[in-house]
Amino acid sequence: MKKTAHTGTNQRLRAERLRKHWSQQEMADHLGVSIITINRWERGATAPSPYFRLKLCSLFGKSATELGLFPDEQAEQDTSPEPGPPIDHPQLPQQLKYLPYRRNPFFTGREALLERLHTRLQASSTQIYALCGLGGIGKTQTALEYAYRYYSAYQSILWLPAETTEMLARRCQGLARRLGTTTILEEQAPEASLELVRTWLETHESWLLILDNVEQVAVIEPLLPSLFNGHILLTTRAQATGPLAQHIDLKQMSDEESALLLLRRAKYLAVSASLHTIKEQDVYEARAIGKLLGGLPLALDQAGAYIEETGCSLADYLARYQRHRKDLLARRGSNPMEHPLSIAGTISLCIERLEQEQQAAAELLYCCSFLQREGITEELLSLLAPELGIQLAPVLSDPLALDDAIARLRALSLLYRQATTHSLVVHSLVQAILRDALPQEQQGTWLARILRGLNRVFTEELSMEGLRLNEQLLPQVLQSLESLKQTHSAPPETTSLLYKAARYLALRGQYVQAESFLHRALELLHQSPQASTRRQDEANLEANLYNCLGLVYEARGAYQQAEQAYTRSLELLEGTLSAEDPNLSEALENSGRLALEQGRLPQAQHLLQRALTLRQHNLGPGHPHLVPLIKLVANLAYEQGQYQQAETLLLHAVALSQQTLGPTHPHTIESISSLATIYKLLGHYQQAEELYQQTILQLDGDDETARYSTIPSLRGLGLLYGLQGQYERAIALLKQALAICQRVVGHTHPDTAESLRTLGLVYRLQGDLSQAEAFLCRACAVFASSLGANHPEVGACLNTLGLVYGLQEKYAQALETLQQSNQIFLEVFSDTHPQFAEGLATLGMIYSLQGDAAQAEKLLKRALLIQEQALGSDHPALANTLHSLATLYQEQGERELALPLAQRALAIRERVWDADHPEVLSSRALLANL
């Protein structure tokens, strides 16, 4: 239809343009029209259409009348004092409150976030805020709750879905129809409705506009006013909103919030009630479900709906989830309110879209779904890259390509990036849904890729660098091996990875899990189709598995099982390897060490000497790998009472490790510390102190992991100071050692327990028996939790604790503790072992303190007999028992019985120690009294 021409120029429109100092071209650029159109409007040749009338009103902030946009008004604009005709474009009313959903009666949590959001919005009427997060995290519900909670704070509230341009325009049209403007809008293009709303926003105040599910900023740009006096709140999955809005990340709900939402939705709990009003078991089970569902409100709502609709218990749901997770996550319930999709459906739609738009990003997400969610570092992905497939590997080796893939995932909040730690985080439920969506074959493919990658980079090196790398990799290894339980097959590399992980776990003192891994590895090896025709490398691996299993049993004090494992390892190695193979000497070394710990000294000597001869022959006499074996032979010499030989061997170990490894290597530090301990036992305190100090001062004090190797020296020097009566210095050093242990290996490691025990010993020497008791009790608890309740270290610690009880005259506790200690020694060793004899001697001392001389004599004589049979008649360990028995006879007035025992004790001590050693002086004092 031909447009009606003006009867004259439009001076008002031209005047507004000139007031802004615009040329006709600049005005045309703002409106998206040609300069000819502007010229025609100002000359009155044509009139703007309703759509451009709206744009002009918005551009100049004036009404159509003020801009002279109507022909009849324009003819009279300079002559008629009467007001012009009514404006013919739609005007929104002054107030409107439109929310498409009912308030959620089960809304839980987010209190601090809502208050913070309101404060920020009130502080600035020009700042847009965006609620960001994963689908199902509760963005829409939080925005809805905000609108209802602060309903009275706004004159108008508008809610528009903004996923696509078409959806936003259609809803704007619908909004206008609600306002009674359908006649005009039906004749206009959908985009005109956006201009209508935008104009209203610019000319009104005290309103709240919520734009829900914004996928792209470009969709909402035409709607956003340039200047406004209201509040705009977005919900979006995108983590990057650019200059448009300040984003507020919605986190998963806390355990308490999760339990509250679930229990309210399941109708276990009234909406206003707290967790304290129902049974503790219900709260416990609700929290467990909340953890499984990762604190996602949509998933919790689903679970609550299922429990309400089916009438099953919380415990029933937990059991069903373990077996039917995929089905439960896909089930929305019959009353879904405003969110009809299940959590599985919501996330699956994102994945489908991702696969269509950027396959590399999808591959990255699938990879992350099989990794431990909070330990996915970019360095880890780079290490695993060669095994992760032809699509993902190139992306991980190209920083820009990786950034692009991560950016796409962040746009859907499927992944979070921690810039400071260079790590990625994927929600646990996203991982579960991704894995469940994959066919079994693809799950197996991804798991095999990751296991191969981990096996390739998990190292057997015992260097500090290697240990740090393994520490970072361990959570991923544990996660992958746990996932492997759900599959029907395992890649060949699994056995090797289980072995490496078990070795590392054993180093960390996690013996139970290490044992479990070794048994799994042996089971896989024995299930192999080629088990009957095993290759050389597989036979070696089996031998190594048994050898490692022996180490674990030995550490836990299960000596019989350890001996069986070592024997099996030796059988395999001797049947397949030549004498030159290093694995054979290692197996002999371990068997020899076990025999030494069991008190089988002749057998220990045979095995250790054979191992040392083999290693010297294979590696040469100056190789650093000889150092640990030389130290073991030195320990054997010490146990045999050959202190001079032990000193000579340790001096050799120190010199060899210093020459080949350097002064700060752990083997060097340990050798020096062992030598210092020999000097301490011999009473050469000055030499011992100098060596301990040497190891402590050589290392960088800022490297806590490196300082960990000085722990034996710190403890040794602390005990040395305690023996010399320098208790403050001793306790300061021992507390330093304890703190390092707790930071480096944790509060439940055997080394931590040893530090606690040494502190208890020094407090006993100081006479502070209550402190001694406290530290020894803690040490016993840590030893028991880390090594097992029947480990020899637990027995030894209980033995010392029992003595402390006796010194405090807590005889009932002392006897009970020492009997428990002796029972451990009896079960682990035998009734002929020196350790059992030591326990009997301590028990005899308690009976002596209690005044039961007969029982004390019986126990001390039995202990002495065992020691003589096991160690010989002049071993230094006999001196203490001889001295105690002599003292008992002296107190009874039995001088004839006491004298030869005291003389014998003095002779042994003088042979071992210098004349001014405390033990020698104590024996001389006893003899003088006799």
mmCIF file of N, CA, C and O in Angstrom, residues 1 7 12 61 96 110 135 161 183 188 212 277 285 315 335 449 541 598 648 670 772 814 875 879 930:
data_model
loop_
_atom_site.group_PDB
_atom_site.id
_atom_site.type_symbol
_atom_site.label_atom_id
_atom_site.label_comp_id
_atom_site.label_asym_id
_atom_site.label_seq_id
_atom_site.Cartn_x
_atom_site.Cartn_y
_atom_site.Cartn_z
ATOM 1 N N MET A 1 0.852 -1.193 0.000
ATOM 2 C CA MET A 1 0.000 0.000 0.000
ATOM 3 C C MET A 1 0.881 1.235 0.000
ATOM 4 O O MET A 1 1.857 1.330 0.741
ATOM 5 N N THR A 7 2.555 16.807 4.384
ATOM 6 C CA THR A 7 2.264 18.068 3.714
ATOM 7 C C THR A 7 3.401 19.050 3.844
ATOM 8 O O THR A 7 3.397 20.108 3.230
ATOM 9 N N ARG A 12 10.717 18.730 13.550
ATOM 10 C CA ARG A 12 11.011 18.178 14.875
ATOM 11 C C ARG A 12 12.031 17.032 14.772
ATOM 12 O O ARG A 12 12.962 16.940 15.581
ATOM 13 N N GLY A 61 14.712 8.845 22.606
ATOM 14 C CA GLY A 61 14.104 8.959 23.924
ATOM 15 C C GLY A 61 12.917 9.896 23.945
ATOM 16 O O GLY A 61 12.653 10.556 24.953
ATOM 17 N N LEU A 96 3.381 -4.260 35.702
ATOM 18 C CA LEU A 96 3.033 -5.616 35.294
ATOM 19 C C LEU A 96 3.927 -6.570 36.065
ATOM 20 O O LEU A 96 5.130 -6.345 36.175
ATOM 21 N N ARG A 110 20.798 -21.606 49.211
ATOM 22 C CA ARG A 110 21.121 -20.414 48.421
ATOM 23 C C ARG A 110 20.804 -19.112 49.166
ATOM 24 O O ARG A 110 20.664 -18.068 48.537
ATOM 25 N N GLY A 135 23.530 -27.476 33.704
ATOM 26 C CA GLY A 135 22.120 -27.799 33.644
ATOM 27 C C GLY A 135 21.724 -28.668 34.826
ATOM 28 O O GLY A 135 22.369 -29.668 35.108
ATOM 29 N N PRO A 161 11.859 -16.341 28.326
ATOM 30 C CA PRO A 161 12.827 -17.363 27.939
ATOM 31 C C PRO A 161 13.658 -16.856 26.768
ATOM 32 O O PRO A 161 13.129 -16.240 25.846
ATOM 33 N N THR A 183 -3.925 -5.881 18.460
ATOM 34 C CA THR A 183 -4.316 -5.357 17.148
ATOM 35 C C THR A 183 -3.123 -4.834 16.378
ATOM 36 O O THR A 183 -2.938 -5.143 15.203
ATOM 37 N N GLN A 188 2.621 -6.543 12.866
ATOM 38 C CA GLN A 188 4.067 -6.279 12.880
ATOM 39 C C GLN A 188 4.874 -7.556 12.821
ATOM 40 O O GLN A 188 4.403 -8.635 13.157
ATOM 41 N N ASP A 212 15.720 -16.047 30.909
ATOM 42 C CA ASP A 212 16.040 -17.410 31.325
ATOM 43 C C ASP A 212 16.687 -18.211 30.202
ATOM 44 O O ASP A 212 16.248 -18.165 29.049
ATOM 45 N N THR A 277 14.498 -32.831 63.360
ATOM 46 C CA THR A 277 13.164 -33.316 63.738
ATOM 47 C C THR A 277 12.889 -34.739 63.272
ATOM 48 O O THR A 277 11.817 -35.271 63.552
ATOM 49 N N GLU A 285 21.103 -41.418 55.613
ATOM 50 C CA GLU A 285 20.834 -41.985 54.290
ATOM 51 C C GLU A 285 20.560 -40.885 53.275
ATOM 52 O O GLU A 285 20.966 -40.985 52.106
ATOM 53 N N ALA A 315 16.845 -46.080 52.217
ATOM 54 C CA ALA A 315 17.801 -47.177 52.070
ATOM 55 C C ALA A 315 17.524 -47.967 50.791
ATOM 56 O O ALA A 315 18.457 -48.392 50.095
ATOM 57 N N ASN A 335 5.234 -35.403 38.190
ATOM 58 C CA ASN A 335 4.889 -34.000 38.427
ATOM 59 C C ASN A 335 6.148 -33.144 38.372
ATOM 60 O O ASN A 335 6.652 -32.680 39.390
ATOM 61 N N ARG A 449 42.517 -46.954 27.194
ATOM 62 C CA ARG A 449 43.421 -45.860 26.829
ATOM 63 C C ARG A 449 44.044 -45.228 28.075
ATOM 64 O O ARG A 449 45.256 -44.981 28.138
ATOM 65 N N LEU A 541 57.447 -60.812 36.017
ATOM 66 C CA LEU A 541 56.428 -59.987 36.651
ATOM 67 C C LEU A 541 55.770 -60.743 37.801
ATOM 68 O O LEU A 541 55.533 -60.178 38.876
ATOM 69 N N GLN A 598 63.080 -62.022 62.190
ATOM 70 C CA GLN A 598 62.528 -63.133 62.951
ATOM 71 C C GLN A 598 63.518 -63.712 63.953
ATOM 72 O O GLN A 598 63.164 -64.611 64.709
ATOM 73 N N THR A 648 82.334 -50.909 61.073
ATOM 74 C CA THR A 648 83.172 -50.958 59.865
ATOM 75 C C THR A 648 82.311 -51.003 58.610
ATOM 76 O O THR A 648 82.568 -50.296 57.624
ATOM 77 N N GLU A 670 70.619 -42.030 55.255
ATOM 78 C CA GLU A 670 70.253 -43.198 56.072
ATOM 79 C C GLU A 670 71.493 -43.914 56.597
ATOM 80 O O GLU A 670 71.505 -44.379 57.746
ATOM 81 N N ALA A 772 54.421 -38.963 78.753
ATOM 82 C CA ALA A 772 54.918 -40.182 78.128
ATOM 83 C C ALA A 772 53.754 -41.116 77.795
ATOM 84 O O ALA A 772 53.678 -41.686 76.694
ATOM 85 N N ALA A 814 49.109 -51.790 83.627
ATOM 86 C CA ALA A 814 50.428 -52.230 83.181
ATOM 87 C C ALA A 814 50.409 -53.707 82.826
ATOM 88 O O ALA A 814 50.893 -54.127 81.762
ATOM 89 N N HIS A 875 75.737 -62.188 74.675
ATOM 90 C CA HIS A 875 75.156 -61.147 73.817
ATOM 91 C C HIS A 875 74.772 -59.929 74.667
ATOM 92 O O HIS A 875 74.279 -60.077 75.792
ATOM 93 N N ALA A 879 72.456 -58.307 79.074
ATOM 94 C CA ALA A 879 72.930 -57.497 80.191
ATOM 95 C C ALA A 879 71.785 -56.886 80.988
ATOM 96 O O ALA A 879 71.805 -56.890 82.225
ATOM 97 N N LEU A 930 76.529 -54.629 96.428
ATOM 98 C CA LEU A 930 76.555 -56.036 96.811
ATOM 99 C C LEU A 930 77.804 -56.365 97.630
ATOM 100 O O LEU A 930 77.860 -57.401 98.294
#
